[in-house]
Amino acid sequence: MKVLSKSLSALVFASFLLAGCTVKEVKPPNVMVILADDLGFSDLGCFGGEIKTPNLDQLASDGLRFTQFYNCGRCWPTRASLLTGYYPQQIGRDNAPGIKGGGGGERPEWAGLIPRSLKDAGYISYHSGKWHIDGMPVESGFDRSYYLGDQARFFSPKTHYKDDKKLPAVERGSGYYGTIEIADRAIDHLKEHKKNHPDKLFF
């Protein structure tokens, strides 16, 4: 009985100690995903590449690096998997025997994109670049988007969108270059976020 009494006393004492402890609230992080086509594993400085990539190296240093993360050989299964959390074969976004869909496949209704879920956690979501997923970015949960749908014409796209609304075609010789436009629009999104939503998280 003495042993039980001592154990019970110790348990009560420990519970009083724990009751006085406060757990520090951890603020969820902002999230930035950079998905690049045709980029080799060792092309970036942070992975041992010879090309100087100081800004990306800084992002890698301050953030999270995936060192055992594999993608598909095509961009659309990778994008679908990354933005839904499902294997592309599960959601009709792969060209495999017996799988209906491929690049033109439509996701099932239950396979929503991450921005929809993050909205409930207080995030504002931005997209800039290629899309290659069924539907449109804003209708799929992003708050703002620049979508370059015409990758074959990086200097004069006929198909590009701002917030799901089609923009006029770009004339040749205008000085437009798709990669720079995508980066500039992403930077504009971040500046707009800092100005209009400084207390909100971004994805």
mmCIF file of C-alpha atoms in Angstrom:
data_model
loop_
_atom_site.group_PDB
_atom_site.id
_atom_site.type_symbol
_atom_site.label_atom_id
_atom_site.label_comp_id
_atom_site.label_asym_id
_atom_site.label_seq_id
_atom_site.Cartn_x
_atom_site.Cartn_y
_atom_site.Cartn_z
ATOM 1 C CA MET A 1 0.000 0.000 0.000
ATOM 2 C CA LYS A 2 2.915 2.334 0.803
ATOM 3 C CA VAL A 3 4.353 1.751 -2.689
ATOM 4 C CA LEU A 4 0.990 2.585 -4.298
ATOM 5 C CA SER A 5 0.652 5.666 -2.100
ATOM 6 C CA LYS A 6 4.143 6.899 -3.069
ATOM 7 C CA SER A 7 3.444 6.261 -6.762
ATOM 8 C CA LEU A 8 0.140 8.099 -6.551
ATOM 9 C CA SER A 9 1.784 11.041 -4.765
ATOM 10 C CA ALA A 10 4.502 11.203 -7.429
ATOM 11 C CA LEU A 11 1.866 11.118 -10.188
ATOM 12 C CA VAL A 12 -0.151 13.926 -8.571
ATOM 13 C CA PHE A 13 3.024 15.996 -8.073
ATOM 14 C CA ALA A 14 4.067 15.450 -11.713
ATOM 15 C CA SER A 15 0.621 16.481 -12.945
ATOM 16 C CA PHE A 16 0.859 19.752 -10.961
ATOM 17 C CA LEU A 17 4.273 20.409 -12.508
ATOM 18 C CA LEU A 18 2.951 19.780 -16.014
ATOM 19 C CA ALA A 19 -0.093 21.955 -15.375
ATOM 20 C CA GLY A 20 2.242 24.878 -14.676
ATOM 21 C CA CYS A 21 4.159 24.374 -17.933
ATOM 22 C CA THR A 22 3.144 26.294 -21.012
ATOM 23 C CA VAL A 23 3.683 24.953 -24.483
ATOM 24 C CA LYS A 24 5.106 27.511 -26.873
ATOM 25 C CA GLU A 25 2.782 28.013 -29.805
ATOM 26 C CA VAL A 26 4.556 27.225 -33.057
ATOM 27 C CA LYS A 27 3.512 29.401 -35.981
ATOM 28 C CA PRO A 28 2.968 27.420 -39.188
ATOM 29 C CA PRO A 29 5.501 28.269 -41.905
ATOM 30 C CA ASN A 30 5.065 30.106 -45.162
ATOM 31 C CA VAL A 31 5.506 27.607 -47.993
ATOM 32 C CA MET A 32 7.260 28.217 -51.308
ATOM 33 C CA VAL A 33 7.430 25.404 -53.860
ATOM 34 C CA ILE A 34 9.684 25.782 -56.891
ATOM 35 C CA LEU A 35 9.109 23.087 -59.503
ATOM 36 C CA ALA A 36 11.530 23.376 -62.420
ATOM 37 C CA ASP A 37 11.451 21.367 -65.637
ATOM 38 C CA ASP A 38 14.650 19.739 -66.896
ATOM 39 C CA LEU A 39 16.674 20.578 -63.788
ATOM 40 C CA GLY A 40 19.235 17.955 -62.812
ATOM 41 C CA PHE A 41 19.782 16.999 -59.169
ATOM 42 C CA SER A 42 23.275 18.500 -59.013
ATOM 43 C CA ASP A 43 22.616 21.624 -61.113
ATOM 44 C CA LEU A 44 22.091 23.838 -58.048
ATOM 45 C CA GLY A 45 24.869 25.027 -55.764
ATOM 46 C CA CYS A 46 23.120 23.670 -52.652
ATOM 47 C CA PHE A 47 23.384 20.168 -54.143
ATOM 48 C CA GLY A 48 27.025 20.520 -55.202
ATOM 49 C CA GLY A 49 26.553 22.053 -58.656
ATOM 50 C CA GLU A 50 29.185 24.278 -60.268
ATOM 51 C CA ILE A 51 26.667 26.919 -61.355
ATOM 52 C CA LYS A 52 26.321 29.717 -58.797
ATOM 53 C CA THR A 53 22.746 29.840 -57.496
ATOM 54 C CA PRO A 54 23.059 31.999 -54.357
ATOM 55 C CA ASN A 55 19.371 32.874 -53.959
ATOM 56 C CA LEU A 56 18.211 29.280 -54.332
ATOM 57 C CA ASP A 57 21.048 28.150 -52.047
ATOM 58 C CA GLN A 58 19.827 30.611 -49.394
ATOM 59 C CA LEU A 59 16.256 29.316 -49.693
ATOM 60 C CA ALA A 60 17.585 25.768 -49.304
ATOM 61 C CA SER A 61 19.700 26.779 -46.310
ATOM 62 C CA ASP A 62 16.794 28.498 -44.530
ATOM 63 C CA GLY A 63 14.164 25.969 -45.540
ATOM 64 C CA LEU A 64 13.680 22.282 -46.153
ATOM 65 C CA ARG A 65 15.509 20.297 -48.828
ATOM 66 C CA PHE A 66 14.144 17.048 -50.203
ATOM 67 C CA THR A 67 17.078 14.709 -50.745
ATOM 68 C CA GLN A 68 15.131 11.467 -51.295
ATOM 69 C CA PHE A 69 12.192 12.719 -53.333
ATOM 70 C CA TYR A 70 11.555 11.354 -56.811
ATOM 71 C CA ASN A 71 9.378 12.675 -59.574
ATOM 72 C CA CYS A 72 7.956 11.330 -62.805
ATOM 73 C CA GLY A 73 9.693 11.774 -66.139
ATOM 74 C CA ARG A 74 6.833 13.993 -67.364
ATOM 75 C CA CYS A 75 5.692 17.239 -65.787
ATOM 76 C CA TRP A 76 1.932 16.687 -65.542
ATOM 77 C CA PRO A 77 1.988 13.530 -63.353
ATOM 78 C CA THR A 78 4.525 15.236 -61.078
ATOM 79 C CA ARG A 79 2.445 18.411 -60.740
ATOM 80 C CA ALA A 80 -0.739 16.453 -60.070
ATOM 81 C CA SER A 81 0.965 14.331 -57.421
ATOM 82 C CA LEU A 82 2.687 17.283 -55.755
ATOM 83 C CA LEU A 83 -0.462 19.409 -55.588
ATOM 84 C CA THR A 84 -2.883 16.667 -54.497
ATOM 85 C CA GLY A 85 -0.773 14.326 -52.376
ATOM 86 C CA TYR A 86 -1.923 11.304 -54.408
ATOM 87 C CA TYR A 87 -0.064 9.086 -56.842
ATOM 88 C CA PRO A 88 -0.871 10.263 -60.379
ATOM 89 C CA GLN A 89 -2.177 6.783 -61.215
ATOM 90 C CA GLN A 90 -4.796 7.113 -58.450
ATOM 91 C CA ILE A 91 -6.247 10.277 -59.922
ATOM 92 C CA GLY A 92 -6.124 9.632 -63.672
ATOM 93 C CA ARG A 93 -3.083 11.812 -64.376
ATOM 94 C CA ASP A 94 -0.700 9.256 -65.869
ATOM 95 C CA ASN A 95 -0.301 7.434 -69.164
ATOM 96 C CA ALA A 96 -0.023 3.884 -67.907
ATOM 97 C CA PRO A 97 -1.677 0.725 -69.244
ATOM 98 C CA GLY A 98 -5.209 0.434 -67.922
ATOM 99 C CA ILE A 99 -5.250 4.026 -66.611
ATOM 100 C CA LYS A 100 -7.710 6.327 -68.289
ATOM 101 C CA GLY A 101 -6.508 9.893 -68.490
ATOM 102 C CA GLY A 102 -2.897 10.888 -68.985
ATOM 103 C CA GLY A 103 -2.194 14.547 -69.637
ATOM 104 C CA GLY A 104 -5.855 15.129 -70.486
ATOM 105 C CA GLY A 105 -7.290 13.125 -67.594
ATOM 106 C CA GLU A 106 -9.584 14.705 -65.033
ATOM 107 C CA ARG A 107 -9.026 14.321 -61.313
ATOM 108 C CA PRO A 108 -11.826 12.785 -59.277
ATOM 109 C CA GLU A 109 -13.747 15.321 -57.209
ATOM 110 C CA TRP A 110 -12.185 13.977 -53.997
ATOM 111 C CA ALA A 111 -8.648 14.758 -55.246
ATOM 112 C CA GLY A 112 -8.627 18.485 -54.474
ATOM 113 C CA LEU A 113 -5.483 20.589 -54.576
ATOM 114 C CA ILE A 114 -3.488 21.578 -51.497
ATOM 115 C CA PRO A 115 -4.480 25.300 -51.651
ATOM 116 C CA ARG A 116 -8.102 24.344 -50.891
ATOM 117 C CA SER A 117 -7.029 22.616 -47.682
ATOM 118 C CA LEU A 118 -4.571 25.351 -46.735
ATOM 119 C CA LYS A 119 -7.295 27.997 -47.029
ATOM 120 C CA ASP A 120 -8.944 26.515 -43.931
ATOM 121 C CA ALA A 121 -5.625 26.989 -42.091
ATOM 122 C CA GLY A 122 -5.501 30.699 -43.023
ATOM 123 C CA TYR A 123 -3.143 30.512 -46.007
ATOM 124 C CA ILE A 124 -3.406 32.657 -49.129
ATOM 125 C CA SER A 125 -2.173 30.741 -52.173
ATOM 126 C CA TYR A 126 -0.405 31.979 -55.289
ATOM 127 C CA HIS A 127 0.578 30.294 -58.538
ATOM 128 C CA SER A 128 2.909 31.447 -61.288
ATOM 129 C CA GLY A 129 4.033 29.325 -64.229
ATOM 130 C CA LYS A 130 2.871 26.286 -66.110
ATOM 131 C CA TRP A 131 -0.238 24.471 -64.971
ATOM 132 C CA HIS A 132 -0.676 21.093 -66.675
ATOM 133 C CA ILE A 133 -3.426 19.994 -64.310
ATOM 134 C CA ASP A 134 -7.079 19.775 -65.226
ATOM 135 C CA GLY A 135 -9.199 22.809 -64.393
ATOM 136 C CA MET A 136 -7.821 26.299 -63.818
ATOM 137 C CA PRO A 137 -5.673 27.581 -60.921
ATOM 138 C CA VAL A 138 -8.117 29.964 -59.208
ATOM 139 C CA GLU A 139 -11.105 27.652 -59.673
ATOM 140 C CA SER A 140 -8.925 24.910 -58.130
ATOM 141 C CA GLY A 141 -8.183 26.866 -54.953
ATOM 142 C CA PHE A 142 -5.405 29.387 -55.643
ATOM 143 C CA ASP A 143 -6.237 32.990 -54.742
ATOM 144 C CA ARG A 144 -4.092 34.547 -57.488
ATOM 145 C CA SER A 145 -2.436 33.048 -60.552
ATOM 146 C CA TYR A 146 -0.375 33.724 -63.637
ATOM 147 C CA TYR A 147 -0.676 30.686 -65.885
ATOM 148 C CA LEU A 148 1.475 30.369 -69.008
ATOM 149 C CA GLY A 149 -0.350 27.817 -71.116
ATOM 150 C CA ASP A 150 1.708 28.213 -74.265
ATOM 151 C CA GLN A 151 5.114 26.743 -73.437
ATOM 152 C CA ALA A 152 6.034 26.312 -77.103
ATOM 153 C CA ARG A 153 6.057 30.114 -77.551
ATOM 154 C CA PHE A 154 8.215 31.423 -74.733
ATOM 155 C CA PHE A 155 8.757 34.742 -76.533
ATOM 156 C CA SER A 156 5.238 35.312 -77.867
ATOM 157 C CA PRO A 157 2.576 33.220 -76.101
ATOM 158 C CA LYS A 158 -0.941 33.194 -77.453
ATOM 159 C CA THR A 159 -2.352 31.449 -74.398
ATOM 160 C CA HIS A 160 -1.715 32.866 -70.925
ATOM 161 C CA TYR A 161 -4.016 33.799 -68.068
ATOM 162 C CA LYS A 162 -4.204 36.062 -65.046
ATOM 163 C CA ASP A 163 -6.540 34.760 -62.327
ATOM 164 C CA ASP A 164 -8.127 32.349 -64.856
ATOM 165 C CA LYS A 165 -8.940 35.180 -67.309
ATOM 166 C CA LYS A 166 -7.277 34.976 -70.710
ATOM 167 C CA LEU A 167 -4.761 37.724 -71.502
ATOM 168 C CA PRO A 168 -4.105 39.127 -74.990
ATOM 169 C CA ALA A 169 -1.551 37.309 -77.150
ATOM 170 C CA VAL A 170 1.996 38.677 -76.913
ATOM 171 C CA GLU A 171 3.498 40.041 -80.134
ATOM 172 C CA ARG A 172 6.886 38.819 -81.337
ATOM 173 C CA GLY A 173 9.709 41.229 -80.620
ATOM 174 C CA SER A 174 7.948 42.711 -77.586
ATOM 175 C CA GLY A 175 10.769 41.730 -75.213
ATOM 176 C CA TYR A 176 8.598 39.177 -73.413
ATOM 177 C CA TYR A 177 10.329 36.017 -72.186
ATOM 178 C CA GLY A 178 8.298 33.359 -70.383
ATOM 179 C CA THR A 179 10.814 32.498 -67.654
ATOM 180 C CA ILE A 180 11.266 36.145 -66.672
ATOM 181 C CA GLU A 181 7.508 36.792 -66.777
ATOM 182 C CA ILE A 182 6.819 33.799 -64.522
ATOM 183 C CA ALA A 183 9.454 34.973 -62.012
ATOM 184 C CA ASP A 184 8.254 38.601 -62.129
ATOM 185 C CA ARG A 185 4.631 37.566 -61.534
ATOM 186 C CA ALA A 186 5.679 35.382 -58.575
ATOM 187 C CA ILE A 187 7.617 38.315 -57.086
ATOM 188 C CA ASP A 188 4.591 40.581 -57.644
ATOM 189 C CA HIS A 189 2.418 38.060 -55.768
ATOM 190 C CA LEU A 190 4.819 38.094 -52.798
ATOM 191 C CA LYS A 191 5.004 41.905 -52.751
ATOM 192 C CA GLU A 192 1.211 42.125 -52.920
ATOM 193 C CA HIS A 193 0.948 39.595 -50.093
ATOM 194 C CA LYS A 194 3.341 41.560 -47.887
ATOM 195 C CA LYS A 195 1.409 44.775 -48.530
ATOM 196 C CA ASN A 196 -2.167 43.484 -48.286
ATOM 197 C CA HIS A 197 -1.927 40.422 -46.031
ATOM 198 C CA PRO A 198 1.122 40.815 -43.752
ATOM 199 C CA ASP A 199 -0.537 38.786 -40.983
ATOM 200 C CA LYS A 200 -1.463 35.852 -43.248
ATOM 201 C CA LEU A 201 0.560 32.811 -44.285
ATOM 202 C CA PHE A 202 1.318 32.181 -47.950
ATOM 203 C CA PHE A 203 1.645 29.128 -50.152
#
